[in-house]
mmCIF file of C-alpha atoms and ligand atoms in Angstrom:
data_model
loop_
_atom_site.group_PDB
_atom_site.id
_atom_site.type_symbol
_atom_site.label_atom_id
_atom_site.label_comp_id
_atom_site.label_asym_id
_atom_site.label_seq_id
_atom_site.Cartn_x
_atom_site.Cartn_y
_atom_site.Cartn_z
ATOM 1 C CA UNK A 5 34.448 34.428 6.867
ATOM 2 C CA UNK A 6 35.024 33.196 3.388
ATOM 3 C CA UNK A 7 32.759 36.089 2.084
ATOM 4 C CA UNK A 8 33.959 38.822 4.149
ATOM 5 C CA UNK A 9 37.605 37.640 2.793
ATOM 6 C CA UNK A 10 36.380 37.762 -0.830
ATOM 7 C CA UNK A 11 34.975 41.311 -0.141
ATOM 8 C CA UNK A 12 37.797 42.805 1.621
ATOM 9 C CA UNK A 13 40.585 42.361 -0.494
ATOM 10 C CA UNK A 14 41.401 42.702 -4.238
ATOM 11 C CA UNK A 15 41.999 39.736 -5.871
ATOM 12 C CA UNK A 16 45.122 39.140 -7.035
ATOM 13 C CA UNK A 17 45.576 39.568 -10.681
ATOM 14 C CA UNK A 18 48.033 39.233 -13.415
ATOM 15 C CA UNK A 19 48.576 39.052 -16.962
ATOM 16 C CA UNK A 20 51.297 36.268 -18.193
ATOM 17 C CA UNK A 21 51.935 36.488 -21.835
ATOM 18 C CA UNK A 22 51.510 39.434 -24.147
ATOM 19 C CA UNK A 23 51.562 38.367 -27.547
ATOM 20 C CA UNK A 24 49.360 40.031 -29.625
ATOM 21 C CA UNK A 25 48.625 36.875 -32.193
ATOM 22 C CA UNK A 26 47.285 34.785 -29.140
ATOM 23 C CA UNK A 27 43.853 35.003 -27.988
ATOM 24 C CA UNK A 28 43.361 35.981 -24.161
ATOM 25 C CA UNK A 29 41.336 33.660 -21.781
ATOM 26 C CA UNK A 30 40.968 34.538 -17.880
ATOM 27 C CA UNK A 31 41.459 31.670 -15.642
ATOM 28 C CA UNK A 32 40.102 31.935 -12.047
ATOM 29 C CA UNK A 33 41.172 30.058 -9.290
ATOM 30 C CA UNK A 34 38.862 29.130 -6.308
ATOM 31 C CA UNK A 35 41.111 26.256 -4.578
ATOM 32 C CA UNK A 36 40.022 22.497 -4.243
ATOM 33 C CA UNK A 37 42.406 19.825 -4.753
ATOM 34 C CA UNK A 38 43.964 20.675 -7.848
ATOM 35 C CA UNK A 39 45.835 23.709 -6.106
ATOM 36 C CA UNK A 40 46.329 21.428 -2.826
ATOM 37 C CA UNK A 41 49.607 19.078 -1.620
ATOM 38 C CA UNK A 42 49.968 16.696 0.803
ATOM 39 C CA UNK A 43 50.249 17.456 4.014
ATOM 40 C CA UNK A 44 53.919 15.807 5.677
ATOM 41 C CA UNK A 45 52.168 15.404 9.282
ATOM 42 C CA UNK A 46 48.817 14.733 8.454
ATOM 43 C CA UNK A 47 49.139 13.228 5.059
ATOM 44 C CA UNK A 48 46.022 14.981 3.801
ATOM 45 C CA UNK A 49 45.847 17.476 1.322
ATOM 46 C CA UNK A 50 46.103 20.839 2.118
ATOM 47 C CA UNK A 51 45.325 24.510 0.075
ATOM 48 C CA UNK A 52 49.096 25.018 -1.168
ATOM 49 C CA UNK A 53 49.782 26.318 -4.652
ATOM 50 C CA UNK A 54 48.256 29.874 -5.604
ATOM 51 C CA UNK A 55 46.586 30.657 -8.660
ATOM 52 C CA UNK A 56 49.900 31.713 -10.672
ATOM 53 C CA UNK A 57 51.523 28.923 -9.642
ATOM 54 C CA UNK A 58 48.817 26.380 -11.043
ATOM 55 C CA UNK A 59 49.052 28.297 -13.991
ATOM 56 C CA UNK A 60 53.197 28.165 -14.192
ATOM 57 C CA UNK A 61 52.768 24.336 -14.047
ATOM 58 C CA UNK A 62 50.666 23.653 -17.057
ATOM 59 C CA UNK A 63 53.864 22.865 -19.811
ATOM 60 C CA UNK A 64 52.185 24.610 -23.315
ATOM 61 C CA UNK A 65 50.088 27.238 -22.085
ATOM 62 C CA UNK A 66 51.550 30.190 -22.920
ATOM 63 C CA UNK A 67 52.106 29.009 -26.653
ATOM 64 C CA UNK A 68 47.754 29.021 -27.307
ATOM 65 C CA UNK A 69 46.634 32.236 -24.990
ATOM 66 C CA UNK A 70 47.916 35.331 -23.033
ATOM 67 C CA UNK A 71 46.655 34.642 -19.530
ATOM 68 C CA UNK A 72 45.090 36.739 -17.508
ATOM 69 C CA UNK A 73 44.761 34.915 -13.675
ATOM 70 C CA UNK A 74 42.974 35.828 -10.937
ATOM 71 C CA UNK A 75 43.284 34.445 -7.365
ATOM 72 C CA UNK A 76 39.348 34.788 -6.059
ATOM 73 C CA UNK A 77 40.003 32.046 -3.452
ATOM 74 C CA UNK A 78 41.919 29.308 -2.079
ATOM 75 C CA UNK A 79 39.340 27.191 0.035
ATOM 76 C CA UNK A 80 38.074 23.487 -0.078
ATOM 77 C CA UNK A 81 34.599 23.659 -2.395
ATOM 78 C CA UNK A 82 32.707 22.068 0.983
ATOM 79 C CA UNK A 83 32.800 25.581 2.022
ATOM 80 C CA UNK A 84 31.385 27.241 -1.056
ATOM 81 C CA UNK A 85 28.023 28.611 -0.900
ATOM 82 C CA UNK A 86 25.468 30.236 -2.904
ATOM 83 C CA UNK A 87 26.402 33.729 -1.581
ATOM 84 C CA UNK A 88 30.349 33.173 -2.998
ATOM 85 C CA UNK A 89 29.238 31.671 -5.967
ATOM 86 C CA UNK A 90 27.152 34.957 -6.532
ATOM 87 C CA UNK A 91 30.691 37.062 -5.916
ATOM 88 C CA UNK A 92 32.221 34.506 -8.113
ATOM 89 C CA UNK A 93 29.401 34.999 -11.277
ATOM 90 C CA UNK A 94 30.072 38.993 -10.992
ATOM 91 C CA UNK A 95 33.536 38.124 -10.985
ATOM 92 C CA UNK A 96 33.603 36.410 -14.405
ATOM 93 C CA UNK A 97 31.146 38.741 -15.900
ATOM 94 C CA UNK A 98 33.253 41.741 -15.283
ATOM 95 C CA UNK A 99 36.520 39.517 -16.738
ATOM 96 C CA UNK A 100 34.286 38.468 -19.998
ATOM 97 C CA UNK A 101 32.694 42.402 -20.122
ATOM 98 C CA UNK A 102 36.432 43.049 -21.452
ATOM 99 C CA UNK A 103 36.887 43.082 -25.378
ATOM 100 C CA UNK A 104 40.104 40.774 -25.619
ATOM 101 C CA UNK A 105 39.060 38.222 -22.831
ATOM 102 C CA UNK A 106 37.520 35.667 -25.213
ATOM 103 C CA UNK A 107 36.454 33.040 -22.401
ATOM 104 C CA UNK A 108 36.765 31.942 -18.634
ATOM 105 C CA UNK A 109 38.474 28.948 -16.737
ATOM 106 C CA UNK A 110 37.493 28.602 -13.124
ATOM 107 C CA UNK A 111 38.941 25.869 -11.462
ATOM 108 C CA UNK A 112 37.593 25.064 -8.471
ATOM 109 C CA UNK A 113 37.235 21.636 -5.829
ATOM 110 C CA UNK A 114 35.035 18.654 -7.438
ATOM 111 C CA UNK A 115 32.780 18.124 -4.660
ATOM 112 C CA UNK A 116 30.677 20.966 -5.018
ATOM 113 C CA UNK A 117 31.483 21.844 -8.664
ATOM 114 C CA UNK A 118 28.710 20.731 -9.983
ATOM 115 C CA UNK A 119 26.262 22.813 -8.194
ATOM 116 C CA UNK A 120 28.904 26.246 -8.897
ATOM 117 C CA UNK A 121 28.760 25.463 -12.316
ATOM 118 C CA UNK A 122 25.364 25.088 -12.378
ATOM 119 C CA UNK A 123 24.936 28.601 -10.355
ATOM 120 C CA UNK A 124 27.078 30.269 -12.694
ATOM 121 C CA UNK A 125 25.529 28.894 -16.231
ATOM 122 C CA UNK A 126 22.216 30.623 -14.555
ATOM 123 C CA UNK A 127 23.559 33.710 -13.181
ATOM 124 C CA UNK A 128 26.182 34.138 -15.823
ATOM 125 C CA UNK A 129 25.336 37.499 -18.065
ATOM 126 C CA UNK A 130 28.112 36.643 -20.738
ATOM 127 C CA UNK A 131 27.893 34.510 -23.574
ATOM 128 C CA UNK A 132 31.136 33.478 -23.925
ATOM 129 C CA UNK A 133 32.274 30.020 -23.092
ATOM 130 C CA UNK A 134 32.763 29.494 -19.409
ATOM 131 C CA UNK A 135 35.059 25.930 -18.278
ATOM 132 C CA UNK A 136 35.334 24.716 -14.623
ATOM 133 C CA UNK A 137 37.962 22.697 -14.350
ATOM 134 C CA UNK A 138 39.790 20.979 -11.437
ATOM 135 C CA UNK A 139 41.517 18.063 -10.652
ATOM 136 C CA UNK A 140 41.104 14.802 -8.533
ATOM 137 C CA UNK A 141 44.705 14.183 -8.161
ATOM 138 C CA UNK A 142 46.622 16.371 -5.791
ATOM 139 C CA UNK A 143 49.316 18.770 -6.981
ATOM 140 C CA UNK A 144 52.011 16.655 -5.050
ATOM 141 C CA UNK A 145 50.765 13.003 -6.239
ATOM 142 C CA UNK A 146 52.493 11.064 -9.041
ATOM 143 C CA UNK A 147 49.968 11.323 -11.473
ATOM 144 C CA UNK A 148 48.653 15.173 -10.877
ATOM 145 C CA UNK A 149 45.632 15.666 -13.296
ATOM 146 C CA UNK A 150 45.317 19.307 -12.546
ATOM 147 C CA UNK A 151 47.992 20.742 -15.485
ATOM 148 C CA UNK A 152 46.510 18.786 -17.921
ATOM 149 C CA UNK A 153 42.847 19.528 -17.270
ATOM 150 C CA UNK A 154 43.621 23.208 -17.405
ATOM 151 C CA UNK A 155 45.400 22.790 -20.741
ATOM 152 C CA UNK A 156 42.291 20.863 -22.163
ATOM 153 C CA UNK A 157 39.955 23.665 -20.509
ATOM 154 C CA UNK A 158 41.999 26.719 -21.901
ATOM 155 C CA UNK A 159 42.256 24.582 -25.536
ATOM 156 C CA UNK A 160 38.455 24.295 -25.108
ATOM 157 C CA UNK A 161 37.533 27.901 -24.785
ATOM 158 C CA UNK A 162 40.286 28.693 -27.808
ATOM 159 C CA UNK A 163 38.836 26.070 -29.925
ATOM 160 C CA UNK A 164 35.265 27.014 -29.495
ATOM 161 C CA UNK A 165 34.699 30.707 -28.133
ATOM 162 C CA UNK A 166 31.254 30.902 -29.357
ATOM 163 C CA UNK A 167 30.227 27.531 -28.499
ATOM 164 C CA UNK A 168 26.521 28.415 -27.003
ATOM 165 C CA UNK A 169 27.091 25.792 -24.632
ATOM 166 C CA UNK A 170 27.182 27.854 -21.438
ATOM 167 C CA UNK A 171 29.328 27.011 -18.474
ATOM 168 C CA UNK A 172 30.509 23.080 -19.096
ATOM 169 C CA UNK A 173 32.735 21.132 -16.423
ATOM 170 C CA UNK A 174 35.364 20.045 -18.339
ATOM 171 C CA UNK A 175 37.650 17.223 -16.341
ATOM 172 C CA UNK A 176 40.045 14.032 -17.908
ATOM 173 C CA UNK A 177 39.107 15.851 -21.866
ATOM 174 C CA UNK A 178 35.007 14.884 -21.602
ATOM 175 C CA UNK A 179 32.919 18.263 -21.670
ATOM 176 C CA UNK A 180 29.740 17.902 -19.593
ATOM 177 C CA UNK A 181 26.915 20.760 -19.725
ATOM 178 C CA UNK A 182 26.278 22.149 -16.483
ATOM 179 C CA UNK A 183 22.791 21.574 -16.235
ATOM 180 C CA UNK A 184 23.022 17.492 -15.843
ATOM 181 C CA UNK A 185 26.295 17.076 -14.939
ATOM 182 C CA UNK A 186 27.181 14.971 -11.686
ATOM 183 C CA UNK A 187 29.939 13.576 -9.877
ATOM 184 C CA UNK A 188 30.186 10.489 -9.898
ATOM 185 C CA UNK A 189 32.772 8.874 -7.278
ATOM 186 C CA UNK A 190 35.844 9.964 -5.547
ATOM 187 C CA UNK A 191 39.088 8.667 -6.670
ATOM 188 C CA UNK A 192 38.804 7.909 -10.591
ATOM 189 C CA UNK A 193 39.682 11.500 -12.777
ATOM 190 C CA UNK A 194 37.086 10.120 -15.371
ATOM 191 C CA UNK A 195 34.774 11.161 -12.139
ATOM 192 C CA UNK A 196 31.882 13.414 -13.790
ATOM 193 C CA UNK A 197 29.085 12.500 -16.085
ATOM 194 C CA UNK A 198 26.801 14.341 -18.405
ATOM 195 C CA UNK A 199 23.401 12.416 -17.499
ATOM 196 C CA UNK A 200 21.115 10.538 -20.356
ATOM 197 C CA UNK A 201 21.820 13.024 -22.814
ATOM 198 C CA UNK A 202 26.082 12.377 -22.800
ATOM 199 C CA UNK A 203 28.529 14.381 -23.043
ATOM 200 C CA UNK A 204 28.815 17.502 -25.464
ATOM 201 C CA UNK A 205 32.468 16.945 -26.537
ATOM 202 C CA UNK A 206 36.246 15.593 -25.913
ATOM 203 C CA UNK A 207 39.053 18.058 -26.230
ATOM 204 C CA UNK A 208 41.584 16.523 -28.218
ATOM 205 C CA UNK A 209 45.174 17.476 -29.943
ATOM 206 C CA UNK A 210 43.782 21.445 -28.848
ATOM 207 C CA UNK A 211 40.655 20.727 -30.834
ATOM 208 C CA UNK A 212 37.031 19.894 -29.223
ATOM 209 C CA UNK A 213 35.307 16.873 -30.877
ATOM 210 C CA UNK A 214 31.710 17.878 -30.603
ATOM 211 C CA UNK A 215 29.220 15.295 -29.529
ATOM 212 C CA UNK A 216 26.329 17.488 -29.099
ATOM 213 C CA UNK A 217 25.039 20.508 -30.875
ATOM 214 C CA UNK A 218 24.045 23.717 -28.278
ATOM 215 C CA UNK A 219 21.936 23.399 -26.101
ATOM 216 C CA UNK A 220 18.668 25.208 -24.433
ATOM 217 C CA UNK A 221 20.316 27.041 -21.237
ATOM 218 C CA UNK A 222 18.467 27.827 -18.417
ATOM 219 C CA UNK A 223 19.491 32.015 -17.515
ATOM 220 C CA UNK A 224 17.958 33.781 -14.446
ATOM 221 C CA UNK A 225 16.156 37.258 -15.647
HETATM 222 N N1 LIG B 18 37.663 18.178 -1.377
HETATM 223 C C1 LIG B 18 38.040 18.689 -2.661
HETATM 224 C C2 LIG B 18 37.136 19.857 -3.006
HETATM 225 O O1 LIG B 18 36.054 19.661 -3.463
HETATM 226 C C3 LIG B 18 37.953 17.608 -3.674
HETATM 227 C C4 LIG B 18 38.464 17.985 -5.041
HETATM 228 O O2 LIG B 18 38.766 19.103 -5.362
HETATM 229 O O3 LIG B 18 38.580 17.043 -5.848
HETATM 230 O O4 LIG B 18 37.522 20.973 -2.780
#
């Protein structure tokens, strides 16, 4: 159903910020709780805020990059599946194929994004720096981590567009490759890590303190 969604309508798309002295990333939403609130009756959290709304939220944006943000979904990541990360890789490839589109953000729900970011870092055609991003705090909690982790993620990809790193997962500043990465519980934002070979970076003050030098991606022919 998902997939016949995706291929049936246009994404939504739009361009916030023109200025020409600001580089221009593409951020992608795909759901997941960072574009979720709590549900009044139920009091679980529910697909609520669309991609241009997530985007409104994050306080600073606009002053590093023009924006260009596309809606591609709105679902919990339990339902993704190899077949919409597939629609999701083209996706980003035709975004990155344009000249002033210097990187990606895809946020999308942590319990499956390792495996999409994983998907995409093979799949990917582009060599320009790809950051999922998402949040583990919902959009209507106290403490939402979603604005700041898309900050961090669009600072990333300004900081370092020709990284070589591939598609990283990027959550609470630490900048795992997509290859090891892994999440690790449910309810603390420091949530993912990078496996025995750590983490390739912290984003910090709009810079990206480098851990790890690039590293050998794995790209399907
Ligand atoms: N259930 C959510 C998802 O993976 C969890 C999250 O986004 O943190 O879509």
């Amino acid at each position: 159903k998902v997939l016949q969604k995706i291929h049936n309508t246009t994404a939504k798309q739009q361009r916030v910020g023109a200025d020409p002295d600001l580089p221009t990333v593409a951020i992608i939403t795909t759901g997941g709780t960072i574009a979720e609130k709590e549900d009044a009756k139920t009091g679980g959290a529910v697909p609520a805020v669309s991609g241009s709304k997530l985007v409104d939220a994050v306080d600073g944006l606009q002053d590093i990059a023009n924006i260009e943000v596309v809606n591609f979904c709105n679902i919990d990541s339990s339902q993704m599946n190899p077949q919409i990360w597939a629609e999701l890789s083209k996706k980003v490839d035709s975004l990155l194929a344009q000249s002033d589109i210097i990187g990606a953000v895809v946020t999308h729900g942590t319990d499956t994004m390792a495996t999409g970011a994983y998907m995409l870092d093979v799949t990917l055609k582009t060599e320009k720096p790809v950051v999922f991003t998402g949040a583990m705090n919902d959009a209507s909690s106290i403490d939402p981590d979603g604005p700041a982790n898309i900050l961090h993620a669009v600072q990333q990809v300004c900081a370092q567009p020709d990284s070589g790193w591939g598609v990283t997962v990027t959550l609470n500043r630490y900048i795992s490759n997509a290859q090891t990465v892994r999440k690790t519980q449910t309810t603390n934002p420091q949530t993912f890590r990078s496996g025995p070979a750590g983490y390739l970076g912290y984003v910090f003050n709009g810079r990206v303190i480098a851990y790890n030098a690039a590293i050998q991606r794995q790209q399907l022919p």
